[in-house]
GROMACS .gro file of C-alpha atoms in nm:
model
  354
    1UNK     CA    1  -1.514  -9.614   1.557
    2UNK     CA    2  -1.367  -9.447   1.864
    3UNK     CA    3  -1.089  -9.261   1.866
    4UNK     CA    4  -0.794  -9.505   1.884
    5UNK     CA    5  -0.536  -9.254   1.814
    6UNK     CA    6  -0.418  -8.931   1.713
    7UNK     CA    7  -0.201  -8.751   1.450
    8UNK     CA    8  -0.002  -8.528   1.650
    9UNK     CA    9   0.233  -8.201   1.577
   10UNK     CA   10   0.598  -8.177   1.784
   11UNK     CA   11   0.707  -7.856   1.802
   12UNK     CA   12   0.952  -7.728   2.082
   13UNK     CA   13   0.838  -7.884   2.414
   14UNK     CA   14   0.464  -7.937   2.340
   15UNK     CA   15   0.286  -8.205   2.146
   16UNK     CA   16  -0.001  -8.094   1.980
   17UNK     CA   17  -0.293  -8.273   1.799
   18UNK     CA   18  -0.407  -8.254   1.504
   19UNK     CA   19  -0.699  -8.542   1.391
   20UNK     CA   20  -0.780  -8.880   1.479
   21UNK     CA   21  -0.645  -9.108   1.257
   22UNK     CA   22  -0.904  -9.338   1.319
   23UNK     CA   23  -0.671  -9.635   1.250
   24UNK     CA   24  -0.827 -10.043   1.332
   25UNK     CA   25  -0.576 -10.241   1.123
   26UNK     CA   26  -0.422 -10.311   1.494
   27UNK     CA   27  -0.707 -10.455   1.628
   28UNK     CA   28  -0.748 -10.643   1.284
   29UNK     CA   29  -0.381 -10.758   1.352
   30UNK     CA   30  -0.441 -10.918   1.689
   31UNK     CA   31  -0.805 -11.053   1.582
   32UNK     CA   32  -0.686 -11.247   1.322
   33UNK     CA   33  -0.386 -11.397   1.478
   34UNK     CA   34  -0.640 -11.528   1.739
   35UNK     CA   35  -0.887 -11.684   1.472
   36UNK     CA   36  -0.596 -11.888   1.326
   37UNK     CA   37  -0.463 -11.993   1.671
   38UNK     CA   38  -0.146 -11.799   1.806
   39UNK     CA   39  -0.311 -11.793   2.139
   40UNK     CA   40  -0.486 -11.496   2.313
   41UNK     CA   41  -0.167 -11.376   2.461
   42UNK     CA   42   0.109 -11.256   2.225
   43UNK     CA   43  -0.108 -11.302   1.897
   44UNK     CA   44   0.048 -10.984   1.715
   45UNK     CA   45   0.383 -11.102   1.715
   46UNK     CA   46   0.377 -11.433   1.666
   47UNK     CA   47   0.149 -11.355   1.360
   48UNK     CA   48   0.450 -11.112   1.228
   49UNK     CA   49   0.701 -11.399   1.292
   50UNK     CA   50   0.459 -11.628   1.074
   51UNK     CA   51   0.431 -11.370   0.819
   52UNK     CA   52   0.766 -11.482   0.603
   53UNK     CA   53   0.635 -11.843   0.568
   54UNK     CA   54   0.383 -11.735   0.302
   55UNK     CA   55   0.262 -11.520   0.030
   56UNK     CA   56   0.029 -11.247   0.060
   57UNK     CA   57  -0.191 -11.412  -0.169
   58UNK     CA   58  -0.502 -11.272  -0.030
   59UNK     CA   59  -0.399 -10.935   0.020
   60UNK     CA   60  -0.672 -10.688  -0.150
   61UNK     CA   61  -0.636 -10.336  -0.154
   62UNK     CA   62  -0.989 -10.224  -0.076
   63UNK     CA   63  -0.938 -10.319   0.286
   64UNK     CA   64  -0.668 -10.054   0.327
   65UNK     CA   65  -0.811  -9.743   0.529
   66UNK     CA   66  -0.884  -9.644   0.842
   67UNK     CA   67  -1.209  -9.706   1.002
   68UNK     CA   68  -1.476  -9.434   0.801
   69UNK     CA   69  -1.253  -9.562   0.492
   70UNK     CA   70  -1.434  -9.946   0.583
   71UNK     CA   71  -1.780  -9.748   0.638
   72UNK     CA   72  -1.778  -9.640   0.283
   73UNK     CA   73  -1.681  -9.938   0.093
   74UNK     CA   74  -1.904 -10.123   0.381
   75UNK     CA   75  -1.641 -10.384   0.504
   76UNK     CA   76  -1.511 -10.435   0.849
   77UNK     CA   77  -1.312 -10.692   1.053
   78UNK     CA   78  -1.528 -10.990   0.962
   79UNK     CA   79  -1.553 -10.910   0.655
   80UNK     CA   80  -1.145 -10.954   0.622
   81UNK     CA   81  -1.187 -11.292   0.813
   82UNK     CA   82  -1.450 -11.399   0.542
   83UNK     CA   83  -1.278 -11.274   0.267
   84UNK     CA   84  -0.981 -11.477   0.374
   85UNK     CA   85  -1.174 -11.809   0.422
   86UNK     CA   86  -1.356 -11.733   0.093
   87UNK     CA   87  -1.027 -11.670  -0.081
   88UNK     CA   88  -0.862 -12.006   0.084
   89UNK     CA   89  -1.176 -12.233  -0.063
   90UNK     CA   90  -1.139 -12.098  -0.395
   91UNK     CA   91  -0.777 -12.183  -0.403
   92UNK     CA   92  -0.803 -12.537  -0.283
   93UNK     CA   93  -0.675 -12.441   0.014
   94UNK     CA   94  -0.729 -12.754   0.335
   95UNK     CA   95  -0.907 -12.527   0.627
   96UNK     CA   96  -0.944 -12.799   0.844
   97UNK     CA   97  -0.665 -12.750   1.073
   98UNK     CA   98  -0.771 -12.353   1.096
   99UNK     CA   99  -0.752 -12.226   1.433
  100UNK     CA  100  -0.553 -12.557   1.561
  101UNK     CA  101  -0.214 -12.417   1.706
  102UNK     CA  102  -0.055 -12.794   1.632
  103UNK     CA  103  -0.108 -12.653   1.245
  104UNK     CA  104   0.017 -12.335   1.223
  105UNK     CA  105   0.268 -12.369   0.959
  106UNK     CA  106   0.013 -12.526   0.734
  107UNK     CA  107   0.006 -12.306   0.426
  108UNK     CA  108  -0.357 -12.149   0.461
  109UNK     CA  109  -0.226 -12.003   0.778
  110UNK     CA  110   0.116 -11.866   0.664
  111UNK     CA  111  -0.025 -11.681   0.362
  112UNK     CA  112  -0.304 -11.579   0.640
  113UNK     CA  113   0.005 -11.421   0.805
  114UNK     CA  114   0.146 -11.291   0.524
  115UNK     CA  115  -0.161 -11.110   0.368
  116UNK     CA  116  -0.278 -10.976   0.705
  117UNK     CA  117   0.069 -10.800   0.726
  118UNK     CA  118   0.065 -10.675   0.380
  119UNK     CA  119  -0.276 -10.514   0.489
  120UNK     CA  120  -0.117 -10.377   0.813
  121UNK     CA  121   0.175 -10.272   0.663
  122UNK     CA  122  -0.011 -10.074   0.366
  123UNK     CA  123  -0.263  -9.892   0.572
  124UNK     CA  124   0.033  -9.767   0.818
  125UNK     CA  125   0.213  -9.627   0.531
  126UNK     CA  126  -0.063  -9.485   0.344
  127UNK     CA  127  -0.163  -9.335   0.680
  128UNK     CA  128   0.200  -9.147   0.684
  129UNK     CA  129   0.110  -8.981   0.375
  130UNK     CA  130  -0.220  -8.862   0.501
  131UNK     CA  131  -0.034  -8.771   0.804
  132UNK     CA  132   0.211  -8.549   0.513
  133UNK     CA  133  -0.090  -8.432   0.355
  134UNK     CA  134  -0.240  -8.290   0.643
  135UNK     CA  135   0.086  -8.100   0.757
  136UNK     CA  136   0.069  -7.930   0.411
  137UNK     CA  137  -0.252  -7.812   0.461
  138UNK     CA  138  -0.182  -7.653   0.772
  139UNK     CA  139   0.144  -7.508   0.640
  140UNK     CA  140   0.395  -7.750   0.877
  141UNK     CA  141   0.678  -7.897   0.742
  142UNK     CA  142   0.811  -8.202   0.902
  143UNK     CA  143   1.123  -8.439   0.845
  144UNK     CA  144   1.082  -8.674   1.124
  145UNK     CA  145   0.837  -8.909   1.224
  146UNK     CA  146   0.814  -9.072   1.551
  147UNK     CA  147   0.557  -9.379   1.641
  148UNK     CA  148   0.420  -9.546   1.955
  149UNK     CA  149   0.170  -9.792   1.997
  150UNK     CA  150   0.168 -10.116   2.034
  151UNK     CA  151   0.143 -10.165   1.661
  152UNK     CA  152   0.449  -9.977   1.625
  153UNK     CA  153   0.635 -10.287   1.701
  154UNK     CA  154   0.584 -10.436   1.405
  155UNK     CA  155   0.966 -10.411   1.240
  156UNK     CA  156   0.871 -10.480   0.899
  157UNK     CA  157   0.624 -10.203   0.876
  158UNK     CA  158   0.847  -9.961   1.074
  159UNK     CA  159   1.142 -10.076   0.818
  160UNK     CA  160   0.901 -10.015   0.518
  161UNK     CA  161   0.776  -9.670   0.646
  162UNK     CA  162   1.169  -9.580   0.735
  163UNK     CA  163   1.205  -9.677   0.374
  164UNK     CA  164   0.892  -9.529   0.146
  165UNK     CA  165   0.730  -9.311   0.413
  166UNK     CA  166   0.717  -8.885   0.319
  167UNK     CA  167   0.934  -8.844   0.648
  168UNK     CA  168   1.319  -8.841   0.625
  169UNK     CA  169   1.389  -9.046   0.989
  170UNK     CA  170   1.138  -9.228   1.170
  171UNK     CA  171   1.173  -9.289   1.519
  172UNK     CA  172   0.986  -9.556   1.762
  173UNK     CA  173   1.064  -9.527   2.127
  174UNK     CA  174   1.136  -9.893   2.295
  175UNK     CA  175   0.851  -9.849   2.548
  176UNK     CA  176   0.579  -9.776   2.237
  177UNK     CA  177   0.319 -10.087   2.390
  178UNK     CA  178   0.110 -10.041   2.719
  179UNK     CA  179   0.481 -10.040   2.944
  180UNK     CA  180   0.519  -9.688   2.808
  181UNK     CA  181   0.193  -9.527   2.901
  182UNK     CA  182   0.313  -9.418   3.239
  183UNK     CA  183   0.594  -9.237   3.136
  184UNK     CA  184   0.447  -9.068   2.838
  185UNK     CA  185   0.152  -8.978   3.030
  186UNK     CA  186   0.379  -8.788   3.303
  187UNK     CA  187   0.623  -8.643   3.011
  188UNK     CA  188   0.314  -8.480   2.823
  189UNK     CA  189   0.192  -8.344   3.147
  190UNK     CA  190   0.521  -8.219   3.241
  191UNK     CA  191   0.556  -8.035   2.915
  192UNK     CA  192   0.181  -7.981   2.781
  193UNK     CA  193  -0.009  -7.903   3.097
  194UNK     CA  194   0.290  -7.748   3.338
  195UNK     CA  195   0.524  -7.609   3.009
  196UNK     CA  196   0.831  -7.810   3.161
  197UNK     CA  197   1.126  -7.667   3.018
  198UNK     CA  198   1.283  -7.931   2.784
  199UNK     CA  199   1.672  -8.025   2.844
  200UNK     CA  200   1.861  -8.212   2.597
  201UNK     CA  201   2.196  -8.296   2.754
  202UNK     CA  202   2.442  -8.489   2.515
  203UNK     CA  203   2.633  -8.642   2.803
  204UNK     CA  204   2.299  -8.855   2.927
  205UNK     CA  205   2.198  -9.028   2.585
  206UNK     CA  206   1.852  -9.158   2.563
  207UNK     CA  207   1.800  -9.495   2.748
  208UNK     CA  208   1.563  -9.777   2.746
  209UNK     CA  209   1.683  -9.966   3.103
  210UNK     CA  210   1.465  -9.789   3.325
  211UNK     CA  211   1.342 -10.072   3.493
  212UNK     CA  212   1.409 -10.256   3.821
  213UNK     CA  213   1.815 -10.355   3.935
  214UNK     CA  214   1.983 -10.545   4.195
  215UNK     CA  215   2.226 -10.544   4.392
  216UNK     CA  216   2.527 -10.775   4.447
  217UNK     CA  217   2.369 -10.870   4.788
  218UNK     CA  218   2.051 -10.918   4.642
  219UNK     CA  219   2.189 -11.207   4.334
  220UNK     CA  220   2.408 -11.378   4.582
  221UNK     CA  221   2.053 -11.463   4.808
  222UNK     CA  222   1.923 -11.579   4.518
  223UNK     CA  223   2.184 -11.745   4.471
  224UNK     CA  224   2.203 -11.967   4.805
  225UNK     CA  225   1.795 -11.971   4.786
  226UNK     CA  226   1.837 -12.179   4.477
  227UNK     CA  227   2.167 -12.387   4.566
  228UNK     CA  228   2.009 -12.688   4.555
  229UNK     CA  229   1.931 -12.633   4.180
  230UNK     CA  230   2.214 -12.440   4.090
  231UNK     CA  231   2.589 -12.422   4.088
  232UNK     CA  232   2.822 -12.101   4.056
  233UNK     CA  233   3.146 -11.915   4.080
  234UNK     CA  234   3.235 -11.557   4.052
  235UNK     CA  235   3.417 -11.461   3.756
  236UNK     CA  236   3.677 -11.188   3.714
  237UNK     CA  237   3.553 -11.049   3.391
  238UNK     CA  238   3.145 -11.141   3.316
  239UNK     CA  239   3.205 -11.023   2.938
  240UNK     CA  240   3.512 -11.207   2.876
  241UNK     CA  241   3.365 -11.508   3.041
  242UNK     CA  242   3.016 -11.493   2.822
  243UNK     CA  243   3.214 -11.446   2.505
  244UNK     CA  244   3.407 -11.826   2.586
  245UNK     CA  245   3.148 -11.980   2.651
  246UNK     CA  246   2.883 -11.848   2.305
  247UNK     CA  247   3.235 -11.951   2.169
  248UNK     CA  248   3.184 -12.288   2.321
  249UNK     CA  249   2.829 -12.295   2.207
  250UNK     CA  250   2.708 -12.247   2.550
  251UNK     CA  251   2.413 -12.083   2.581
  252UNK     CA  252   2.426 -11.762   2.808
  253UNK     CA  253   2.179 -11.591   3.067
  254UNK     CA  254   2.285 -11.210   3.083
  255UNK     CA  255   2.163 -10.995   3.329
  256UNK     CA  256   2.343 -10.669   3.362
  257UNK     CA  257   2.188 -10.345   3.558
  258UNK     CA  258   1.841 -10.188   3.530
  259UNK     CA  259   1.596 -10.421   3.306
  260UNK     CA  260   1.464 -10.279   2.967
  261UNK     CA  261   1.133 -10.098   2.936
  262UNK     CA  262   0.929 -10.238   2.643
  263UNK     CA  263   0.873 -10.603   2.526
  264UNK     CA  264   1.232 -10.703   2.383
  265UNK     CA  265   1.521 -10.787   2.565
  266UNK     CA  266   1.807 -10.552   2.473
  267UNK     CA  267   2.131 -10.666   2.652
  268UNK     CA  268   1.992 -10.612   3.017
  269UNK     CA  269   1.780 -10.950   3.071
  270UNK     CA  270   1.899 -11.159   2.759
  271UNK     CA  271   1.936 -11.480   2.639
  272UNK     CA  272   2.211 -11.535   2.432
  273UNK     CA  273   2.344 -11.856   2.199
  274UNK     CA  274   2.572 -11.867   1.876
  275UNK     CA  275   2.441 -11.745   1.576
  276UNK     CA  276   2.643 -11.952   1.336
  277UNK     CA  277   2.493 -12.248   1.491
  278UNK     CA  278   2.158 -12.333   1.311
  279UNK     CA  279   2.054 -12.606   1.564
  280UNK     CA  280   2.054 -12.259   1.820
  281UNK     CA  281   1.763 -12.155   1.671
  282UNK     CA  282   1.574 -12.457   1.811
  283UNK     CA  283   1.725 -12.506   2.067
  284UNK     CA  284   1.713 -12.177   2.218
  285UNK     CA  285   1.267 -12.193   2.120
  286UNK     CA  286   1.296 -12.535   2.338
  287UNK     CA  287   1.510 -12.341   2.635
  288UNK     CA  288   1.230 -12.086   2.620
  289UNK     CA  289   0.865 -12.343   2.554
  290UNK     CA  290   0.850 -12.086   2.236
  291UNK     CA  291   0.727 -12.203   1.902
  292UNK     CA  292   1.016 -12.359   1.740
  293UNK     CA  293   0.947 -12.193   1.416
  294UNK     CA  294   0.968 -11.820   1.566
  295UNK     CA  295   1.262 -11.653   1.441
  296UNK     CA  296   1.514 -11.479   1.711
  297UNK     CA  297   1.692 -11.137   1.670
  298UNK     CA  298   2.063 -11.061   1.656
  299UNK     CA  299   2.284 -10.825   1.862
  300UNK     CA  300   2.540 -10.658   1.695
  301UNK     CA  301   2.841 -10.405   1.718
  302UNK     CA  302   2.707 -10.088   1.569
  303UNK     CA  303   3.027 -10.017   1.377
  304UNK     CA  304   2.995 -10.367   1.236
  305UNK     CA  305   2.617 -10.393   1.135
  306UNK     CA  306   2.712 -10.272   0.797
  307UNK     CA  307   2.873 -10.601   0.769
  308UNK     CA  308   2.649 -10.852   0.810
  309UNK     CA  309   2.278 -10.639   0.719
  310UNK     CA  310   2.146 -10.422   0.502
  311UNK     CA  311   1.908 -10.205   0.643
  312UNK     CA  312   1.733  -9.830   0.574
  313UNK     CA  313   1.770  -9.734   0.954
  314UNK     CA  314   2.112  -9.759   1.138
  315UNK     CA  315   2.196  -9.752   1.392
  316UNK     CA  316   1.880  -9.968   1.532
  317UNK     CA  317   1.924  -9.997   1.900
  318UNK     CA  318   1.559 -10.126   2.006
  319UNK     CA  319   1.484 -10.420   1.765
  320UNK     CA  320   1.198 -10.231   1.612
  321UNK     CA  321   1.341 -10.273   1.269
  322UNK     CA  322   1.411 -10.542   1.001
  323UNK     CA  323   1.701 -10.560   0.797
  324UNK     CA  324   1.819 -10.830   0.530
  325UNK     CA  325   2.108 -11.038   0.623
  326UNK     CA  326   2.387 -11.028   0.371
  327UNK     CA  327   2.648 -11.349   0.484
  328UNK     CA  328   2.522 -11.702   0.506
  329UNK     CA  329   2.765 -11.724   0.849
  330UNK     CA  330   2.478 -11.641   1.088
  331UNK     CA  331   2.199 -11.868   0.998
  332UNK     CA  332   2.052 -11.889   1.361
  333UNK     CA  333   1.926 -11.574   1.369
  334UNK     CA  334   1.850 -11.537   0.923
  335UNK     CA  335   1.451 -11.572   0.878
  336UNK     CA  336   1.316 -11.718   0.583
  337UNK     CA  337   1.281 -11.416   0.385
  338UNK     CA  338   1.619 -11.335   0.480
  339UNK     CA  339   1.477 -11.093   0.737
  340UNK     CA  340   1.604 -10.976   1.084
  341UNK     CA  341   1.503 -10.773   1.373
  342UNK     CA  342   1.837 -10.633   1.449
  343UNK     CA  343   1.966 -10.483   1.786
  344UNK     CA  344   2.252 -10.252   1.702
  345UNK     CA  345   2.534 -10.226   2.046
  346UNK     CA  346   2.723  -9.922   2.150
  347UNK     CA  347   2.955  -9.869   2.404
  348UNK     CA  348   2.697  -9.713   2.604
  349UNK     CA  349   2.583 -10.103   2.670
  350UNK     CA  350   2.911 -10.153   2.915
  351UNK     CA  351   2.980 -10.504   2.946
  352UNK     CA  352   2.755 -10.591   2.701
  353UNK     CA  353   2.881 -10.426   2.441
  354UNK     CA  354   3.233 -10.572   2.560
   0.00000   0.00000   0.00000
C-alpha cells in the first residue's frame, strides 16, 4: 500500500516523476521464496535459479497488478501462498517436504518457482505498458527504458521486457539493489535539487568497479599473513597465466583493481572454472557452500557472444540478462531451460578481457 516506487520521466539532466506504480510482486517474490525454504538471506535469487526446474503450472492471471489492482479483485500475498498450496493438493502434489531446504528440488517447489516468476515476470511487463500508456497521455514519447530496484535483477524478466516491452532498449544499471542507493541519491541531488550540469564524455565509458582496491603492498601482507595456509609466486603475465591454468581445469580466483558495485561479480572479484567441464558446475557450488543445483553465469568476449547465445540485448555487460545458449560445448554454465545470465567482456576489462 505505500508507495514502493515511482514511474519516472528522464529528460535532459532531471528525473522527474510521474505516479506511483504501486508495484508488490517484489515483496511477493522474496515472501514466497522464504515460505518454501531458500533461506531468509538471498531468497529472490535463489528462487529465480529454481525457476527452470518446473512449470508454471499454477500461474493465474488474476494475480497480475499492482497493489489497488489486488484491492479490487480482493487478493493479496497470502492469498497467492494459498492459492498455491490449494493448487498443489488438487494436483496430487506431496507438500510434506514444503519449506524443508533438504527438498527443494522436489517438484511442488520447482513449479512454486516457476509460477511465482511467471507472476513476477507478467506484472513487470504489463507495468511497462502502463508506464507507455501514461507517457501518451501526457504527450511524452520515449524509446528507452531504464530499471533499478532490487527486482530489476531478475534477468529473465529484464530479457522478456528487452524483448516484448513498448520501449526500444532497456537499460538496468549494475548497482540497481540497496548498493546503489548512495550514489543515486547524490546523482539526483546533484542534478534535481542543485541542476548539475550533465557531462557525457566518450573517453570515460560508464563503469561498474567503483568499489574498494589495493595495492601491491597491501596483497603481498596478505600474502605473508596467510603463509602458513598458502603458497605463491609472482607471475609475469596474470592473464596469460589464468588462461593455462582454466585450460588445465584449474579453478581460478581473479582479483583485478577496484571491486564491482552491485551483487554479481563481473571480472574484478571472480571465480572462474572451465565451462566445457560439466563436473565445474558442482564443483565450483561445493568451492563456494552454494546449492549445488544453482546455475552459474558465463563471461564472454563481446565480439564472440553471437557465437555461443542468442539473446535480445547485446552487448550485456552486467549479468542482468538471460540469453539461450546455442552449442552443447559449454554445458557448465547451460541451465536447464537452456538459459544463461551472460556477462559480455570488452577491452575496457584490461587483463580480464585478455
Amino acid at each position: 500500500k505505500d508507495l514502493t516506487g515511482l514511474f519516472f520521466w528522464g529528460c535532459g539532466n532531471k528525473l522527474y516523476p510521474l505516479i506511483p506504480h504501486h508495484l508488490v510482486v517484489g515483496h511477493l517474490y522474496e515472501m514466497v521464496g522464504n515460505y518454501i525454504g531458500l533461506g531468509d538471506f538471498g531468497a529472490p535469487g535463489k528462487l529465480m535459479g529454481l525457476a527452470p526446474y518446473g512449470q508454471p503450472r499454477f500461474y493465474r492471471r488474476k494475480f497480475v497488478g499492482n497493489f489497488w489492482d489486488w484491492e479490487k479483485r480482493q487478493v493479496g500475498f497470502d492469498d497467492w501462498w494459498s492459492h498455491l498450496l490449494e493448487c498443489g493438493k488438487l494436483r496430487g502434489y506431496d507438500l510434506s517436504s514444503v519449506g524443508c531446504k533438504n527438498h527443494i528440488t522436489d517438484r511442488f517447489q520447482v513449479d512454486v518457482a516457476a509460477s511465482t516468476q511467471k507472476l513476477f515476470e507478467e506484472t513487470c511487463l504489463y507495468a511497462t505498458e502502463v508506464l507507455s500508456h501514461c507517457l501518451d497521455l501526457l504527450g511524452l514519447k520515449a524509446g528507452n527504458l531504464c530499471m533499478s530496484g532490487g527486482s530489476a535483477l531478475n534477468c529473465p524478466t529484464n530479457e522478456l521486457i528487452a524483448r516484448e516491452s513498448p520501449f526500444d532498449r532497456v537499460f538496468v544499471e549494475p548497482g540497481c539493489d540497496d548498493s546503489g542507493l548512495a550514489c543515486g541519491a547524490a546523482l539526483f541531488t546533484y542534478y534535481n535539487l542543485y541542476n548539475g550540469q550533465r557531462v557525457i564524455n566518450p573517453e570515460i565509458p560508464y563503469s561498474p568497479f567503483l568499489g574498494v582496491t589495493y595495492t601491491e603492498s597491501h596483497v603481498m601482507d596478505a600474502l605473508h599473513s596467510a603463509r602458513d595456509q598458502v603458497r605463491w609466486h609472482e607471475c609475469s603475465c596474470s592473464a596469460h597465466s589464468a588462461a593455462a591454468d582454466l585450460s588445465n581445469n584449474l579453478v581460478v580466483g581473479w582479483f583485478q583493481g577496484r571491486s564491482e558495485i552491485g551483487p554479481r561479480a563481473l571480472g574484478a572479484r571472480s571465480l572462474l572454472a572451465d565451462p566445457r567441464e560439466h563436473r565445474n558446475w558442482e564443483r565450483v557450488n561445493r568451492i563456494k557452500s552454494r546449492e549445488i543445483w544453482r546455475p552459474f553465469a558465463p563471461a564472454v568476449l563481446e565480439e564472440q557472444a553471437e557465437v555461443y547465445f542468442k539473446a535480445t540485448q547485446f552487448p550485456s555487460p552486467y549479468m542482468l540478462f538471460n540469453a539461450v545458449v546455442k552449442t552443447e560445448g559449454i554445458p557448465a554454465v547451460t541451465h536447464v531451460d537452456r538459459s544463461s545470465r551472460i556477462q559480455t567482456v570488452n577491452q575496457g576489462n584490461g587483463a580480464y578481457y585478455q
